[in-house]
């Protein structure tokens, strides 16, 4: 990624930070199955020292802080100042004292070798500038045999929560050809792609597990529309390019496409993620 694109991406995340904070209760609830699977996969337990890479508005750091308890600790990291601020404020509101915060990028971690027991990232690895370097960094800072685990989205077709709005908008706006290796929600959706990166970075015992779950919340289509169009930088950018007069037609088309996921006042989308893990080998 050229530095100009990198800055644009970080700027978009900076704008996203206020919306991820605004919707934090829903985000925590909707993506909770991803956190519990990551915790299980990386064998996180009481007393451990855990690194969270790309922690966004605070997950999985906030959940893990309670699991590791007073004898353990969590180091939350994210390169975006707005994300760090909102996550830190939430930890303060919850009175959590075993989380520490550092603003940094995954490919340049400001920690000594073998500082942590485990490193995890929830829905962040797809946005790493240089994934092999980032995974090498994660492996460098964990102790021997320590787990490095990432959860990423599976294919677009299996994730209508993400694709429903985008697919409709793409029919109305010109979509530039996509680079499959550019940072994007579905960059690691292909089986084996992120696992191959862990192998290239010299992780041992690399594994990949598919996780099917439901993204559920007691919200209306109207609330879903607001959530999606605010949370996603890609969607905000696409919407900004549309003529305002097109919006009602687009929103109605999305409502029609999404109708089956809203029943009796509850939203429930099928979803698919991949959990990719490896361990630090002896040096
Ligand atoms: C989809 S959000 C996920 C946030 C959080 N982990 C969650 O699951 O709610 C992606 C996060 O990756 C972060 N990110 C972007 N580029 C990154 C990089 N180079 N290194 C680490 N994190 C990065 C963003 O700032 C954002 O907070």
PDB file of C-alpha atoms and ligand atoms in Angstrom:
ATOM      1  CA  UNK A   1       0.000   0.000   0.000  1.00  0.00           C
ATOM      2  CA  UNK A   2       1.363   3.411  -0.885  1.00  0.00           C
ATOM      3  CA  UNK A   3       1.605   5.827   2.089  1.00  0.00           C
ATOM      4  CA  UNK A   4      -1.152   8.060   0.676  1.00  0.00           C
ATOM      5  CA  UNK A   5      -3.633   5.139   0.587  1.00  0.00           C
ATOM      6  CA  UNK A   6      -2.500   4.096   4.048  1.00  0.00           C
ATOM      7  CA  UNK A   7      -3.246   7.581   5.418  1.00  0.00           C
ATOM      8  CA  UNK A   8      -6.645   7.596   3.745  1.00  0.00           C
ATOM      9  CA  UNK A   9      -7.475   4.213   5.309  1.00  0.00           C
ATOM     10  CA  UNK A  10      -6.426   5.378   8.785  1.00  0.00           C
ATOM     11  CA  UNK A  11      -8.394   8.601   8.330  1.00  0.00           C
ATOM     12  CA  UNK A  12     -11.518   6.547   7.483  1.00  0.00           C
ATOM     13  CA  UNK A  13     -11.011   4.466  10.659  1.00  0.00           C
ATOM     14  CA  UNK A  14     -10.617   7.698  12.636  1.00  0.00           C
ATOM     15  CA  UNK A  15     -14.074   8.787  11.377  1.00  0.00           C
ATOM     16  CA  UNK A  16     -15.423   5.287  12.085  1.00  0.00           C
ATOM     17  CA  UNK A  17     -14.246   5.491  15.716  1.00  0.00           C
ATOM     18  CA  UNK A  18     -17.134   7.723  16.824  1.00  0.00           C
ATOM     19  CA  UNK A  19     -19.704   5.410  15.204  1.00  0.00           C
ATOM     20  CA  UNK A  20     -18.139   2.242  16.652  1.00  0.00           C
ATOM     21  CA  UNK A  21     -18.341   3.977  20.034  1.00  0.00           C
ATOM     22  CA  UNK A  22     -21.957   5.059  19.428  1.00  0.00           C
ATOM     23  CA  UNK A  23     -22.982   1.476  18.510  1.00  0.00           C
ATOM     24  CA  UNK A  24     -20.676  -0.298  20.985  1.00  0.00           C
ATOM     25  CA  UNK A  25     -23.429  -2.144  22.885  1.00  0.00           C
ATOM     26  CA  UNK A  26     -24.822  -3.650  19.678  1.00  0.00           C
ATOM     27  CA  UNK A  27     -21.355  -4.417  18.272  1.00  0.00           C
ATOM     28  CA  UNK A  28     -20.374  -6.243  21.451  1.00  0.00           C
ATOM     29  CA  UNK A  29     -23.585  -8.275  21.380  1.00  0.00           C
ATOM     30  CA  UNK A  30     -23.571  -9.063  17.620  1.00  0.00           C
ATOM     31  CA  UNK A  31     -19.942 -10.175  17.464  1.00  0.00           C
ATOM     32  CA  UNK A  32     -19.760 -11.899  20.884  1.00  0.00           C
ATOM     33  CA  UNK A  33     -19.557 -15.366  19.249  1.00  0.00           C
ATOM     34  CA  UNK A  34     -16.350 -14.246  17.510  1.00  0.00           C
ATOM     35  CA  UNK A  35     -14.785 -13.227  20.811  1.00  0.00           C
ATOM     36  CA  UNK A  36     -15.681 -16.445  22.599  1.00  0.00           C
ATOM     37  CA  UNK A  37     -14.319 -18.559  19.736  1.00  0.00           C
ATOM     38  CA  UNK A  38     -11.094 -16.553  19.668  1.00  0.00           C
ATOM     39  CA  UNK A  39     -10.684 -16.932  23.450  1.00  0.00           C
ATOM     40  CA  UNK A  40     -11.256 -20.675  23.154  1.00  0.00           C
ATOM     41  CA  UNK A  41      -8.969 -21.101  20.135  1.00  0.00           C
ATOM     42  CA  UNK A  42      -6.091 -19.160  21.753  1.00  0.00           C
ATOM     43  CA  UNK A  43      -6.641 -20.999  25.095  1.00  0.00           C
ATOM     44  CA  UNK A  44      -6.937 -17.727  27.011  1.00  0.00           C
ATOM     45  CA  UNK A  45      -7.390 -18.173  30.756  1.00  0.00           C
ATOM     46  CA  UNK A  46      -6.874 -16.556  34.151  1.00  0.00           C
ATOM     47  CA  UNK A  47      -3.477 -15.005  34.810  1.00  0.00           C
ATOM     48  CA  UNK A  48      -2.377 -14.666  31.176  1.00  0.00           C
ATOM     49  CA  UNK A  49      -0.805 -11.620  29.545  1.00  0.00           C
ATOM     50  CA  UNK A  50      -2.648 -11.037  26.271  1.00  0.00           C
ATOM     51  CA  UNK A  51      -1.963  -8.712  23.339  1.00  0.00           C
ATOM     52  CA  UNK A  52      -4.960  -7.469  21.307  1.00  0.00           C
ATOM     53  CA  UNK A  53      -3.995  -6.205  17.833  1.00  0.00           C
ATOM     54  CA  UNK A  54      -6.414  -3.737  16.179  1.00  0.00           C
ATOM     55  CA  UNK A  55      -8.751  -3.547  19.175  1.00  0.00           C
ATOM     56  CA  UNK A  56     -11.036  -0.857  17.701  1.00  0.00           C
ATOM     57  CA  UNK A  57     -13.725   0.257  20.152  1.00  0.00           C
ATOM     58  CA  UNK A  58     -12.424  -2.270  22.687  1.00  0.00           C
ATOM     59  CA  UNK A  59     -13.138  -5.863  21.724  1.00  0.00           C
ATOM     60  CA  UNK A  60     -11.895  -8.425  22.444  1.00  0.00           C
ATOM     61  CA  UNK A  61      -9.735  -6.567  25.036  1.00  0.00           C
ATOM     62  CA  UNK A  62     -12.632  -5.643  27.346  1.00  0.00           C
ATOM     63  CA  UNK A  63     -13.982  -9.209  27.483  1.00  0.00           C
ATOM     64  CA  UNK A  64     -10.513 -10.757  27.867  1.00  0.00           C
ATOM     65  CA  UNK A  65      -9.690  -8.365  30.709  1.00  0.00           C
ATOM     66  CA  UNK A  66     -12.394 -10.093  32.801  1.00  0.00           C
ATOM     67  CA  UNK A  67     -11.261 -13.585  31.752  1.00  0.00           C
ATOM     68  CA  UNK A  68      -7.577 -13.095  32.651  1.00  0.00           C
ATOM     69  CA  UNK A  69      -8.628 -11.395  35.923  1.00  0.00           C
ATOM     70  CA  UNK A  70      -6.494  -9.467  38.403  1.00  0.00           C
ATOM     71  CA  UNK A  71      -3.469 -11.759  38.006  1.00  0.00           C
ATOM     72  CA  UNK A  72      -3.425 -11.299  34.221  1.00  0.00           C
ATOM     73  CA  UNK A  73      -3.406  -8.304  31.891  1.00  0.00           C
ATOM     74  CA  UNK A  74      -4.370  -7.126  28.409  1.00  0.00           C
ATOM     75  CA  UNK A  75      -2.400  -4.831  26.127  1.00  0.00           C
ATOM     76  CA  UNK A  76      -4.876  -3.167  23.737  1.00  0.00           C
ATOM     77  CA  UNK A  77      -3.338  -1.752  20.532  1.00  0.00           C
ATOM     78  CA  UNK A  78      -4.724   0.114  17.516  1.00  0.00           C
ATOM     79  CA  UNK A  79      -3.065   2.621  15.137  1.00  0.00           C
ATOM     80  CA  UNK A  80      -6.051   5.008  15.221  1.00  0.00           C
ATOM     81  CA  UNK A  81      -6.108   7.640  17.988  1.00  0.00           C
ATOM     82  CA  UNK A  82      -9.932   7.874  18.042  1.00  0.00           C
ATOM     83  CA  UNK A  83     -10.255   4.111  18.566  1.00  0.00           C
ATOM     84  CA  UNK A  84      -7.708   4.118  21.408  1.00  0.00           C
ATOM     85  CA  UNK A  85      -9.510   7.033  23.122  1.00  0.00           C
ATOM     86  CA  UNK A  86     -12.972   5.431  23.000  1.00  0.00           C
ATOM     87  CA  UNK A  87     -11.704   2.007  24.121  1.00  0.00           C
ATOM     88  CA  UNK A  88      -9.756   3.556  26.998  1.00  0.00           C
ATOM     89  CA  UNK A  89     -12.768   5.628  28.086  1.00  0.00           C
ATOM     90  CA  UNK A  90     -14.943   2.488  28.131  1.00  0.00           C
ATOM     91  CA  UNK A  91     -12.386   0.565  30.211  1.00  0.00           C
ATOM     92  CA  UNK A  92     -12.422   3.498  32.643  1.00  0.00           C
ATOM     93  CA  UNK A  93     -16.248   3.484  32.842  1.00  0.00           C
ATOM     94  CA  UNK A  94     -16.109  -0.239  33.635  1.00  0.00           C
ATOM     95  CA  UNK A  95     -13.406   0.259  36.254  1.00  0.00           C
ATOM     96  CA  UNK A  96     -11.032  -2.201  34.531  1.00  0.00           C
ATOM     97  CA  UNK A  97      -7.504  -1.763  35.794  1.00  0.00           C
ATOM     98  CA  UNK A  98      -5.692  -4.631  34.078  1.00  0.00           C
ATOM     99  CA  UNK A  99      -5.874  -3.190  30.512  1.00  0.00           C
ATOM    100  CA  UNK A 100      -3.116  -1.031  29.086  1.00  0.00           C
ATOM    101  CA  UNK A 101      -3.348   0.985  25.871  1.00  0.00           C
ATOM    102  CA  UNK A 102      -0.823   1.696  23.103  1.00  0.00           C
ATOM    103  CA  UNK A 103      -1.423   3.440  19.783  1.00  0.00           C
ATOM    104  CA  UNK A 104       0.567   1.422  17.219  1.00  0.00           C
ATOM    105  CA  UNK A 105       0.301  -0.484  13.963  1.00  0.00           C
ATOM    106  CA  UNK A 106       0.415  -4.290  13.778  1.00  0.00           C
ATOM    107  CA  UNK A 107       3.533  -4.276  11.622  1.00  0.00           C
ATOM    108  CA  UNK A 108       5.613  -2.304  14.127  1.00  0.00           C
ATOM    109  CA  UNK A 109       4.801  -3.409  17.667  1.00  0.00           C
ATOM    110  CA  UNK A 110       6.600  -1.380  20.365  1.00  0.00           C
ATOM    111  CA  UNK A 111       7.162  -4.372  22.665  1.00  0.00           C
ATOM    112  CA  UNK A 112      10.177  -6.492  23.573  1.00  0.00           C
ATOM    113  CA  UNK A 113      10.474 -10.079  22.327  1.00  0.00           C
ATOM    114  CA  UNK A 114       8.477 -12.636  24.353  1.00  0.00           C
ATOM    115  CA  UNK A 115       6.397 -10.098  26.324  1.00  0.00           C
ATOM    116  CA  UNK A 116       2.989 -11.829  26.058  1.00  0.00           C
ATOM    117  CA  UNK A 117       1.518 -15.311  26.454  1.00  0.00           C
ATOM    118  CA  UNK A 118      -0.915 -14.868  23.550  1.00  0.00           C
ATOM    119  CA  UNK A 119      -1.699 -12.401  20.726  1.00  0.00           C
ATOM    120  CA  UNK A 120      -5.157 -12.060  19.166  1.00  0.00           C
ATOM    121  CA  UNK A 121      -6.953  -9.852  16.642  1.00  0.00           C
ATOM    122  CA  UNK A 122     -10.715  -9.721  16.025  1.00  0.00           C
ATOM    123  CA  UNK A 123     -11.698  -8.549  12.518  1.00  0.00           C
ATOM    124  CA  UNK A 124      -8.466  -6.555  12.191  1.00  0.00           C
ATOM    125  CA  UNK A 125      -5.982  -8.744  10.256  1.00  0.00           C
ATOM    126  CA  UNK A 126      -7.725  -7.934   6.942  1.00  0.00           C
ATOM    127  CA  UNK A 127      -6.653  -4.313   7.352  1.00  0.00           C
ATOM    128  CA  UNK A 128      -2.970  -4.880   8.170  1.00  0.00           C
ATOM    129  CA  UNK A 129      -0.730  -3.002   5.734  1.00  0.00           C
ATOM    130  CA  UNK A 130       1.793  -5.835   5.469  1.00  0.00           C
ATOM    131  CA  UNK A 131       0.232  -9.017   6.909  1.00  0.00           C
ATOM    132  CA  UNK A 132       3.402 -11.183   6.858  1.00  0.00           C
ATOM    133  CA  UNK A 133       5.375  -8.539   8.761  1.00  0.00           C
ATOM    134  CA  UNK A 134       2.446  -8.096  11.168  1.00  0.00           C
ATOM    135  CA  UNK A 135       2.231 -11.833  11.907  1.00  0.00           C
ATOM    136  CA  UNK A 136       6.026 -11.995  12.364  1.00  0.00           C
ATOM    137  CA  UNK A 137       5.700  -9.124  14.848  1.00  0.00           C
ATOM    138  CA  UNK A 138       2.932 -10.927  16.745  1.00  0.00           C
ATOM    139  CA  UNK A 139       5.063 -14.094  16.894  1.00  0.00           C
ATOM    140  CA  UNK A 140       8.108 -12.100  18.007  1.00  0.00           C
ATOM    141  CA  UNK A 141       6.321 -10.620  21.033  1.00  0.00           C
ATOM    142  CA  UNK A 142       4.736 -13.870  22.295  1.00  0.00           C
ATOM    143  CA  UNK A 143       6.557 -16.418  24.409  1.00  0.00           C
ATOM    144  CA  UNK A 144       7.629 -19.802  23.052  1.00  0.00           C
ATOM    145  CA  UNK A 145       4.598 -21.992  22.178  1.00  0.00           C
ATOM    146  CA  UNK A 146       2.310 -18.948  22.590  1.00  0.00           C
ATOM    147  CA  UNK A 147      -0.742 -18.742  20.375  1.00  0.00           C
ATOM    148  CA  UNK A 148      -1.280 -16.074  17.726  1.00  0.00           C
ATOM    149  CA  UNK A 149      -4.952 -16.161  16.632  1.00  0.00           C
ATOM    150  CA  UNK A 150      -6.979 -14.012  14.276  1.00  0.00           C
ATOM    151  CA  UNK A 151     -10.640 -14.076  13.390  1.00  0.00           C
ATOM    152  CA  UNK A 152     -11.548 -12.760   9.914  1.00  0.00           C
ATOM    153  CA  UNK A 153     -14.711 -12.709   7.799  1.00  0.00           C
ATOM    154  CA  UNK A 154     -15.519 -15.673   5.565  1.00  0.00           C
ATOM    155  CA  UNK A 155     -16.859 -15.190   2.014  1.00  0.00           C
ATOM    156  CA  UNK A 156     -19.098 -12.293   1.061  1.00  0.00           C
ATOM    157  CA  UNK A 157     -21.879 -14.644  -0.104  1.00  0.00           C
ATOM    158  CA  UNK A 158     -22.052 -16.188   3.382  1.00  0.00           C
ATOM    159  CA  UNK A 159     -22.187 -12.791   5.130  1.00  0.00           C
ATOM    160  CA  UNK A 160     -25.359 -10.926   4.130  1.00  0.00           C
ATOM    161  CA  UNK A 161     -25.008  -8.643   7.182  1.00  0.00           C
ATOM    162  CA  UNK A 162     -22.067  -7.086   5.340  1.00  0.00           C
ATOM    163  CA  UNK A 163     -23.087  -7.579   1.710  1.00  0.00           C
ATOM    164  CA  UNK A 164     -26.794  -6.628   1.608  1.00  0.00           C
ATOM    165  CA  UNK A 165     -26.297  -2.858   1.572  1.00  0.00           C
ATOM    166  CA  UNK A 166     -23.124  -2.941  -0.572  1.00  0.00           C
ATOM    167  CA  UNK A 167     -24.632  -5.192  -3.247  1.00  0.00           C
ATOM    168  CA  UNK A 168     -27.553  -2.796  -3.767  1.00  0.00           C
ATOM    169  CA  UNK A 169     -25.372   0.330  -3.804  1.00  0.00           C
ATOM    170  CA  UNK A 170     -22.992  -1.294  -6.299  1.00  0.00           C
ATOM    171  CA  UNK A 171     -25.881  -1.561  -8.762  1.00  0.00           C
ATOM    172  CA  UNK A 172     -26.300   2.209  -8.653  1.00  0.00           C
ATOM    173  CA  UNK A 173     -22.692   3.412  -8.573  1.00  0.00           C
ATOM    174  CA  UNK A 174     -19.687   2.649 -10.698  1.00  0.00           C
ATOM    175  CA  UNK A 175     -17.497   0.193  -8.811  1.00  0.00           C
ATOM    176  CA  UNK A 176     -13.755   0.366  -9.556  1.00  0.00           C
ATOM    177  CA  UNK A 177     -12.085  -3.064 -10.031  1.00  0.00           C
ATOM    178  CA  UNK A 178     -11.066  -4.498  -6.673  1.00  0.00           C
ATOM    179  CA  UNK A 179      -7.544  -5.658  -5.827  1.00  0.00           C
ATOM    180  CA  UNK A 180      -8.036  -8.968  -3.917  1.00  0.00           C
ATOM    181  CA  UNK A 181      -4.950  -8.227  -1.801  1.00  0.00           C
ATOM    182  CA  UNK A 182      -5.947  -4.701  -0.779  1.00  0.00           C
ATOM    183  CA  UNK A 183      -7.172  -4.178   2.792  1.00  0.00           C
ATOM    184  CA  UNK A 184     -10.869  -5.068   2.797  1.00  0.00           C
ATOM    185  CA  UNK A 185     -13.342  -6.995   4.969  1.00  0.00           C
ATOM    186  CA  UNK A 186     -13.117 -10.064   2.665  1.00  0.00           C
ATOM    187  CA  UNK A 187      -9.365 -10.001   1.981  1.00  0.00           C
ATOM    188  CA  UNK A 188      -8.826 -13.283   3.891  1.00  0.00           C
ATOM    189  CA  UNK A 189     -12.148 -14.948   3.106  1.00  0.00           C
ATOM    190  CA  UNK A 190     -10.534 -17.567   0.846  1.00  0.00           C
ATOM    191  CA  UNK A 191      -9.679 -20.707   2.837  1.00  0.00           C
ATOM    192  CA  UNK A 192      -5.928 -21.068   3.342  1.00  0.00           C
ATOM    193  CA  UNK A 193      -5.007 -17.469   2.508  1.00  0.00           C
ATOM    194  CA  UNK A 194      -4.365 -16.164   6.026  1.00  0.00           C
ATOM    195  CA  UNK A 195      -3.123 -19.609   7.121  1.00  0.00           C
ATOM    196  CA  UNK A 196      -0.504 -19.377   4.328  1.00  0.00           C
ATOM    197  CA  UNK A 197       0.590 -16.002   5.686  1.00  0.00           C
ATOM    198  CA  UNK A 198       1.049 -17.494   9.178  1.00  0.00           C
ATOM    199  CA  UNK A 199       3.116 -20.282   7.642  1.00  0.00           C
ATOM    200  CA  UNK A 200       5.242 -17.765   5.696  1.00  0.00           C
ATOM    201  CA  UNK A 201       5.813 -15.929   8.942  1.00  0.00           C
ATOM    202  CA  UNK A 202       7.159 -19.191  10.472  1.00  0.00           C
ATOM    203  CA  UNK A 203       4.275 -19.998  12.816  1.00  0.00           C
ATOM    204  CA  UNK A 204       4.023 -23.678  13.766  1.00  0.00           C
ATOM    205  CA  UNK A 205       0.875 -25.836  14.118  1.00  0.00           C
ATOM    206  CA  UNK A 206      -1.098 -23.483  11.850  1.00  0.00           C
ATOM    207  CA  UNK A 207      -4.822 -24.231  11.930  1.00  0.00           C
ATOM    208  CA  UNK A 208      -7.919 -22.784  10.323  1.00  0.00           C
ATOM    209  CA  UNK A 209     -11.438 -23.270  11.618  1.00  0.00           C
ATOM    210  CA  UNK A 210     -14.694 -22.172  10.076  1.00  0.00           C
ATOM    211  CA  UNK A 211     -17.178 -20.538  12.416  1.00  0.00           C
ATOM    212  CA  UNK A 212     -20.837 -20.282  11.402  1.00  0.00           C
ATOM    213  CA  UNK A 213     -22.975 -18.128  13.665  1.00  0.00           C
ATOM    214  CA  UNK A 214     -25.957 -15.746  13.693  1.00  0.00           C
ATOM    215  CA  UNK A 215     -25.537 -11.974  13.969  1.00  0.00           C
ATOM    216  CA  UNK A 216     -28.492 -11.260  16.206  1.00  0.00           C
ATOM    217  CA  UNK A 217     -29.940  -8.170  17.888  1.00  0.00           C
ATOM    218  CA  UNK A 218     -33.389  -6.864  18.783  1.00  0.00           C
ATOM    219  CA  UNK A 219     -33.292  -4.025  16.241  1.00  0.00           C
ATOM    220  CA  UNK A 220     -35.454  -2.867  13.337  1.00  0.00           C
ATOM    221  CA  UNK A 221     -34.416  -2.535   9.689  1.00  0.00           C
ATOM    222  CA  UNK A 222     -34.225   1.246  10.254  1.00  0.00           C
ATOM    223  CA  UNK A 223     -31.652   0.742  13.053  1.00  0.00           C
ATOM    224  CA  UNK A 224     -29.700  -1.790  10.935  1.00  0.00           C
ATOM    225  CA  UNK A 225     -29.557   0.711   8.052  1.00  0.00           C
ATOM    226  CA  UNK A 226     -28.163   3.393  10.331  1.00  0.00           C
ATOM    227  CA  UNK A 227     -25.688   1.001  11.958  1.00  0.00           C
ATOM    228  CA  UNK A 228     -24.271  -0.279   8.655  1.00  0.00           C
ATOM    229  CA  UNK A 229     -24.134   3.046   6.844  1.00  0.00           C
ATOM    230  CA  UNK A 230     -22.355   4.678   9.789  1.00  0.00           C
ATOM    231  CA  UNK A 231     -19.949   1.895  10.831  1.00  0.00           C
ATOM    232  CA  UNK A 232     -18.420   1.107   7.462  1.00  0.00           C
ATOM    233  CA  UNK A 233     -15.939   3.559   5.919  1.00  0.00           C
ATOM    234  CA  UNK A 234     -16.345   1.846   2.521  1.00  0.00           C
ATOM    235  CA  UNK A 235     -20.115   2.319   2.638  1.00  0.00           C
ATOM    236  CA  UNK A 236     -19.847   5.926   3.795  1.00  0.00           C
ATOM    237  CA  UNK A 237     -17.527   6.622   0.872  1.00  0.00           C
ATOM    238  CA  UNK A 238     -19.827   4.908  -1.645  1.00  0.00           C
ATOM    239  CA  UNK A 239     -22.905   6.717  -0.295  1.00  0.00           C
ATOM    240  CA  UNK A 240     -21.154  10.071  -0.537  1.00  0.00           C
ATOM    241  CA  UNK A 241     -20.768   9.496  -4.291  1.00  0.00           C
ATOM    242  CA  UNK A 242     -24.531   8.952  -4.822  1.00  0.00           C
ATOM    243  CA  UNK A 243     -27.015  11.654  -5.723  1.00  0.00           C
ATOM    244  CA  UNK A 244     -29.270  12.357  -2.683  1.00  0.00           C
ATOM    245  CA  UNK A 245     -32.316  11.657  -4.888  1.00  0.00           C
ATOM    246  CA  UNK A 246     -31.134   8.030  -5.326  1.00  0.00           C
ATOM    247  CA  UNK A 247     -31.126   7.298  -1.593  1.00  0.00           C
ATOM    248  CA  UNK A 248     -34.825   6.491  -1.000  1.00  0.00           C
ATOM    249  CA  UNK A 249     -34.812   4.002  -3.923  1.00  0.00           C
ATOM    250  CA  UNK A 250     -31.624   2.362  -2.644  1.00  0.00           C
ATOM    251  CA  UNK A 251     -32.873   2.163   0.930  1.00  0.00           C
ATOM    252  CA  UNK A 252     -36.129   0.560  -0.262  1.00  0.00           C
ATOM    253  CA  UNK A 253     -34.195  -1.988  -2.377  1.00  0.00           C
ATOM    254  CA  UNK A 254     -32.028  -2.866   0.657  1.00  0.00           C
ATOM    255  CA  UNK A 255     -35.155  -3.172   2.840  1.00  0.00           C
ATOM    256  CA  UNK A 256     -36.645  -5.622   0.303  1.00  0.00           C
ATOM    257  CA  UNK A 257     -33.409  -7.641   0.123  1.00  0.00           C
ATOM    258  CA  UNK A 258     -33.040  -7.724   3.921  1.00  0.00           C
ATOM    259  CA  UNK A 259     -36.700  -8.416   4.810  1.00  0.00           C
ATOM    260  CA  UNK A 260     -36.200 -12.115   5.555  1.00  0.00           C
ATOM    261  CA  UNK A 261     -33.548 -11.301   8.194  1.00  0.00           C
ATOM    262  CA  UNK A 262     -36.027  -9.249  10.258  1.00  0.00           C
ATOM    263  CA  UNK A 263     -38.708 -11.291  11.964  1.00  0.00           C
ATOM    264  CA  UNK A 264     -40.848 -10.301  14.999  1.00  0.00           C
ATOM    265  CA  UNK A 265     -38.723  -7.268  15.856  1.00  0.00           C
ATOM    266  CA  UNK A 266     -35.450  -9.178  15.782  1.00  0.00           C
ATOM    267  CA  UNK A 267     -32.602  -9.049  13.298  1.00  0.00           C
ATOM    268  CA  UNK A 268     -30.852 -12.353  12.620  1.00  0.00           C
ATOM    269  CA  UNK A 269     -28.305 -12.754   9.817  1.00  0.00           C
ATOM    270  CA  UNK A 270     -26.382 -15.965   9.137  1.00  0.00           C
ATOM    271  CA  UNK A 271     -22.632 -15.277   9.204  1.00  0.00           C
ATOM    272  CA  UNK A 272     -19.368 -17.059   8.592  1.00  0.00           C
ATOM    273  CA  UNK A 273     -15.880 -16.343   9.887  1.00  0.00           C
ATOM    274  CA  UNK A 274     -12.502 -18.089   9.878  1.00  0.00           C
ATOM    275  CA  UNK A 275     -10.317 -18.445  12.944  1.00  0.00           C
ATOM    276  CA  UNK A 276      -6.698 -18.844  11.973  1.00  0.00           C
ATOM    277  CA  UNK A 277      -4.088 -19.700  14.591  1.00  0.00           C
ATOM    278  CA  UNK A 278      -0.464 -20.675  14.921  1.00  0.00           C
ATOM    279  CA  UNK A 279       2.143 -20.935  17.656  1.00  0.00           C
ATOM    280  CA  UNK A 280       5.567 -19.507  18.159  1.00  0.00           C
ATOM    281  CA  UNK A 281       8.227 -22.062  17.479  1.00  0.00           C
ATOM    282  CA  UNK A 282      11.411 -22.436  19.498  1.00  0.00           C
ATOM    283  CA  UNK A 283      14.206 -20.230  18.155  1.00  0.00           C
TER     284      UNK A 283
HETATM  285  C1  LIG B   1     -13.267  -3.896  11.859  1.00  0.00           C
HETATM  286  S1  LIG B   1     -12.376  -3.047  13.089  1.00  0.00           S
HETATM  287  C2  LIG B   1     -12.333  -4.258  14.360  1.00  0.00           C
HETATM  288  C3  LIG B   1     -12.156  -3.666  15.698  1.00  0.00           C
HETATM  289  C4  LIG B   1     -12.308  -4.603  16.896  1.00  0.00           C
HETATM  290  N1  LIG B   1     -11.224  -5.554  16.988  1.00  0.00           N
HETATM  291  C5  LIG B   1     -13.643  -5.332  16.861  1.00  0.00           C
HETATM  292  O1  LIG B   1     -13.664  -6.517  16.502  1.00  0.00           O
HETATM  293  O2  LIG B   1     -14.668  -4.713  17.220  1.00  0.00           O
HETATM  294  C6  LIG B   1     -10.733  -3.070  12.445  1.00  0.00           C
HETATM  295  C7  LIG B   1      -9.698  -2.365  13.311  1.00  0.00           C
HETATM  296  O3  LIG B   1      -8.409  -2.581  12.708  1.00  0.00           O
HETATM  297  C8  LIG B   1      -7.649  -1.432  12.921  1.00  0.00           C
HETATM  298  N2  LIG B   1      -6.502  -1.372  12.004  1.00  0.00           N
HETATM  299  C9  LIG B   1      -6.432  -0.785  10.779  1.00  0.00           C
HETATM  300  N3  LIG B   1      -5.179  -0.854  10.295  1.00  0.00           N
HETATM  301  C10 LIG B   1      -4.442  -1.512  11.228  1.00  0.00           C
HETATM  302  C11 LIG B   1      -3.061  -1.862  11.334  1.00  0.00           C
HETATM  303  N4  LIG B   1      -2.188  -1.577  10.374  1.00  0.00           N
HETATM  304  N5  LIG B   1      -2.647  -2.482  12.458  1.00  0.00           N
HETATM  305  C12 LIG B   1      -3.509  -2.786  13.453  1.00  0.00           C
HETATM  306  N6  LIG B   1      -4.826  -2.485  13.399  1.00  0.00           N
HETATM  307  C13 LIG B   1      -5.289  -1.853  12.318  1.00  0.00           C
HETATM  308  C14 LIG B   1      -8.657  -0.297  12.726  1.00  0.00           C
HETATM  309  O4  LIG B   1      -8.201   0.931  13.275  1.00  0.00           O
HETATM  310  C15 LIG B   1      -9.888  -0.852  13.406  1.00  0.00           C
HETATM  311  O5  LIG B   1      -9.946  -0.457  14.744  1.00  0.00           O
END
